[in-house]
Amino acid sequence: MKKTGVLLLLLLVLAFALPLPTLAAELDAVTDAAGLLTDAERGELNDRAEELAAQYQCAVYIVTLEDMEDMGTSDAYDLATAVYTEYDLGYGEEKSGLLLLLSMAERDYALIAYGYGNTAFTDYGKDVLLDEEVLPLLGEDAYYEGFSAYLDTAGEYLSMARDGKPFDVENAPGYNETDGSYGVTARPKYDEGEFAVRLGAVILLPLLLAGGICLYWKRQMNTAVSARTADRYIPSDGFHLTGQQDTFLYRTETRRRIENHSSGGGHAGGTSMRSGGFSGRSGKF
């Protein structure tokens, strides 16, 4: 009886220690448990992810689930780190990798990096990857297109990192090395010749047209004679003021800018590490 109790206790411990019952014993680079992709799409994306891992020694994963509540958690980031750890994911001894996890019931996502993945995928890089490349497509249920953009951008980041310049705010277009500010660098819309033509069309042509009209009107007034006095405009019994009022034609308004002293703002460089050596972010798509 005592042995039976100990055995039941061990089974309960194992059940809680393995909170990933709905996934396979081993995960592919692209594991589509939610069934968002066709077999052909999943196979093609899986091959591309494996090629990236072999080329850059950093694994790139995609995992989709129907409902993460079945996994015993409601936090996408915690689940992503648990999957990464429990399934011993990553490339090489450092277990380097990047993992994108989706849970369809909650429409939650998490993107985490580990090992060399923290170097290749900075905080700023993850934000650009998600906000500009992946989430807009996932939000429209274009899952194959979103995952394809994820792999394409991941390959670009890994290539930059291998060349010693990981994609970060300092390497992004518009970054000002002098003061550390970030913004899009203005570029001339037209070349000089085209600009001169447009300037002439917008300014000089209307001036010539207005001058021609004025000359025409002046010629029509050649019969007019200048009057030396204003007697014809004054009544014979004189001028009488019957009423008066003040009318303000202009108003002067002074404004003072209130400075915003709120903390934060902008993108910091590098990677902010979270628990267990992971970095990343999560949210809804």
XYZ file of C-alpha atoms in Angstrom:
285
model
C 0.000 0.000 0.000
C 2.838 2.351 0.862
C 4.605 1.559 -2.416
C 1.394 2.260 -4.329
C 1.109 5.676 -2.709
C 4.699 6.543 -3.605
C 4.110 5.422 -7.195
C 0.996 7.595 -7.512
C 2.919 10.542 -6.100
C 5.686 10.055 -8.662
C 3.138 9.901 -11.484
C 1.590 13.165 -10.331
C 5.017 14.826 -10.194
C 5.810 13.645 -13.712
C 2.441 14.848 -14.974
C 3.069 18.368 -13.704
C 6.721 18.324 -14.769
C 5.724 17.619 -18.384
C 3.093 20.270 -19.192
C 3.315 19.781 -22.975
C 1.057 16.793 -23.716
C -0.424 18.043 -26.999
C 2.858 18.359 -28.903
C 4.797 15.546 -30.504
C 7.704 13.837 -28.811
C 10.064 15.834 -31.033
C 9.519 19.173 -32.736
C 10.370 20.062 -36.300
C 11.665 23.496 -37.229
C 8.060 24.256 -38.208
C 5.485 22.525 -35.987
C 1.937 23.387 -37.014
C -0.263 21.804 -34.334
C -3.003 24.367 -35.091
C -3.253 23.246 -38.728
C -2.748 26.693 -40.265
C -0.682 25.439 -43.205
C -1.049 22.873 -45.925
C 1.402 19.983 -45.929
C 3.236 21.529 -48.874
C 3.490 24.927 -47.174
C 4.699 23.450 -43.905
C 7.280 21.292 -45.687
C 8.639 24.226 -47.679
C 8.891 26.489 -44.626
C 10.495 23.684 -42.611
C 13.184 23.186 -45.272
C 13.937 26.912 -45.330
C 14.223 27.043 -41.534
C 16.608 24.084 -41.500
C 18.731 25.733 -44.200
C 19.024 28.868 -42.064
C 20.116 26.802 -39.063
C 22.788 24.998 -41.071
C 24.044 28.199 -42.717
C 24.226 30.426 -39.621
C 24.456 27.918 -36.731
C 21.328 29.374 -35.187
C 18.034 27.497 -35.223
C 14.823 29.240 -36.289
C 11.521 27.745 -35.135
C 7.787 28.217 -35.686
C 5.273 26.553 -33.349
C 1.496 26.935 -33.617
C -1.050 25.657 -31.087
C -4.832 25.542 -31.009
C -5.077 26.501 -27.329
C -2.263 27.068 -24.858
C -4.654 26.529 -21.958
C -4.343 22.843 -22.810
C -0.660 23.209 -22.024
C -1.348 24.332 -18.469
C -0.557 28.046 -18.871
C -2.114 31.273 -20.125
C 1.138 33.152 -20.740
C 2.558 32.824 -24.256
C 6.058 33.933 -23.279
C 6.302 31.421 -20.423
C 4.996 28.682 -22.683
C 7.515 29.514 -25.407
C 10.428 29.306 -22.958
C 9.010 26.044 -21.548
C 8.770 24.525 -25.033
C 12.300 25.649 -25.857
C 13.653 24.143 -22.642
C 11.579 20.952 -22.441
C 12.294 19.977 -26.054
C 15.980 20.903 -25.806
C 15.755 23.219 -28.798
C 18.558 25.339 -30.239
C 21.719 24.869 -32.285
C 25.041 23.665 -30.877
C 26.284 23.797 -27.313
C 24.884 27.293 -26.761
C 21.420 26.144 -27.875
C 21.222 29.232 -30.076
C 17.892 29.932 -31.672
C 14.800 32.011 -32.304
C 11.261 30.729 -31.704
C 7.926 32.200 -32.798
C 4.937 30.668 -31.005
C 1.246 31.261 -31.774
C -1.792 30.206 -29.763
C -4.903 30.520 -31.904
C -7.644 30.352 -29.257
C -6.294 33.469 -27.558
C -4.560 34.884 -30.671
C -1.451 35.286 -28.529
C 2.115 35.230 -29.794
C 5.571 35.101 -28.270
C 8.966 35.605 -29.903
C 11.973 34.486 -27.889
C 15.711 34.239 -28.575
C 18.400 32.247 -26.817
C 22.186 31.926 -27.008
C 23.581 33.505 -30.165
C 20.006 34.368 -31.027
C 20.221 37.135 -28.421
C 23.087 38.668 -30.406
C 21.561 38.345 -33.868
C 18.060 39.386 -32.780
C 18.284 42.516 -30.662
C 15.284 44.077 -28.941
C 14.985 46.632 -31.732
C 15.370 43.906 -34.341
C 12.579 41.848 -32.780
C 10.303 44.901 -32.757
C 10.901 45.598 -36.452
C 10.579 41.914 -37.339
C 7.225 41.645 -35.591
C 5.643 45.054 -36.135
C 6.660 45.636 -39.744
C 7.044 42.173 -41.248
C 5.068 39.485 -39.399
C 2.177 40.728 -37.249
C 0.394 42.720 -40.003
C 0.160 39.513 -42.064
C -0.834 37.289 -39.144
C -3.509 39.812 -38.207
C -5.065 39.222 -41.647
C -4.821 35.431 -41.193
C -2.168 35.265 -43.937
C -0.189 32.658 -42.029
C 1.998 31.247 -44.771
C 2.920 34.760 -45.916
C 3.619 35.854 -42.335
C 5.818 32.842 -41.597
C 7.626 33.298 -44.909
C 8.354 36.946 -44.053
C 9.553 35.786 -40.619
C 12.090 33.412 -42.154
C 13.226 35.933 -44.779
C 13.837 38.642 -42.188
C 15.490 36.204 -39.787
C 17.911 35.270 -42.566
C 18.738 38.936 -43.171
C 19.400 39.538 -39.466
C 21.585 36.453 -39.185
C 23.602 37.547 -42.217
C 24.175 40.993 -40.700
C 25.191 39.447 -37.375
C 27.696 37.165 -39.089
C 29.262 40.252 -40.682
C 29.667 41.792 -37.224
C 26.777 44.283 -37.494
C 23.618 42.850 -35.913
C 20.473 44.677 -36.947
C 19.996 47.280 -34.230
C 19.018 50.921 -33.917
C 22.582 52.023 -34.756
C 22.501 50.091 -38.028
C 18.995 51.124 -39.052
C 18.397 53.711 -41.805
C 18.115 57.259 -40.459
C 20.194 56.769 -37.302
C 22.210 59.882 -36.422
C 25.560 58.883 -34.903
C 26.248 62.461 -33.746
C 23.391 62.817 -31.261
C 22.055 59.262 -31.151
C 18.676 60.242 -32.553
C 16.698 58.037 -34.901
C 14.617 59.233 -37.790
C 14.106 58.781 -41.498
C 16.668 60.706 -43.501
C 14.995 63.145 -45.873
C 15.689 62.538 -49.527
C 15.004 64.920 -52.406
C 11.837 63.976 -54.208
C 12.995 65.247 -57.585
C 16.328 65.771 -59.275
C 17.474 69.346 -59.864
C 16.290 69.562 -63.468
C 12.849 68.219 -62.701
C 12.587 70.476 -59.662
C 13.365 73.593 -61.771
C 10.696 72.660 -64.315
C 8.097 72.101 -61.599
C 9.062 75.354 -59.863
C 8.572 77.268 -63.110
C 5.217 75.618 -63.730
C 3.949 76.300 -60.207
C 5.236 79.878 -59.698
C 6.349 81.575 -62.912
C 3.453 80.496 -65.133
C 0.744 81.886 -62.789
C 2.709 85.157 -62.477
C 2.856 85.572 -66.256
C -0.839 84.810 -66.546
C -1.728 87.339 -63.831
C 0.463 90.000 -65.480
C -1.271 89.505 -68.818
C -4.696 89.919 -67.210
C -3.605 93.119 -65.453
C -2.315 94.595 -68.715
C -5.614 93.790 -70.427
C -7.624 95.519 -67.693
C -5.347 98.560 -67.817
C -5.956 98.978 -71.544
C -9.732 98.845 -70.955
C -9.462 101.825 -68.556
C -7.780 104.257 -70.975
C -11.033 106.338 -71.118
C -11.028 107.019 -67.390
C -10.126 110.587 -66.265
C -8.505 111.309 -62.919
C -10.577 113.550 -60.603
C -8.749 116.285 -58.702
C -11.413 116.593 -55.939
C -13.922 114.335 -54.201
C -16.854 116.763 -54.414
C -18.999 114.380 -56.446
C -18.930 111.833 -53.584
C -20.054 114.296 -50.832
C -23.825 115.033 -50.379
C -24.918 118.647 -50.890
C -26.078 118.991 -47.259
C -22.824 117.720 -45.866
C -21.686 114.473 -44.185
C -23.465 113.232 -41.056
C -22.233 110.309 -38.877
C -25.297 108.378 -37.723
C -23.614 105.461 -35.965
C -20.266 103.873 -35.167
C -18.895 100.571 -34.026
C -15.510 98.937 -33.431
C -14.637 95.956 -35.581
C -11.512 93.924 -34.777
C -9.897 92.661 -37.921
C -6.993 90.774 -36.345
C -6.280 88.804 -33.186
C -2.884 88.019 -31.750
C -2.565 84.665 -29.972
C 0.528 83.591 -28.043
C 1.232 79.912 -27.417
C 3.875 78.269 -25.269
C 5.017 74.723 -25.814
C 4.724 72.422 -22.801
C 7.691 70.091 -22.705
C 7.036 66.397 -22.316
C 9.151 64.990 -19.485
C 7.798 61.444 -19.584
C 10.421 58.745 -19.257
C 11.283 56.249 -21.936
C 10.612 56.700 -25.612
C 12.755 55.634 -28.536
C 14.574 52.372 -28.980
C 17.528 51.368 -26.902
C 20.286 49.356 -28.495
C 21.248 45.823 -27.579
C 19.179 43.108 -25.946
C 17.429 43.104 -22.578
C 17.781 39.652 -21.075
C 14.899 38.081 -19.223
C 14.845 35.039 -16.962
C 16.726 31.913 -17.964
C 18.903 33.587 -20.601
C 15.966 34.327 -22.900
C 14.990 37.609 -24.501
C 11.801 38.399 -26.342
C 8.314 39.855 -26.285
C 4.738 38.649 -26.429
C 1.275 40.008 -27.136
C -1.728 39.528 -29.384
C -1.987 39.502 -33.160
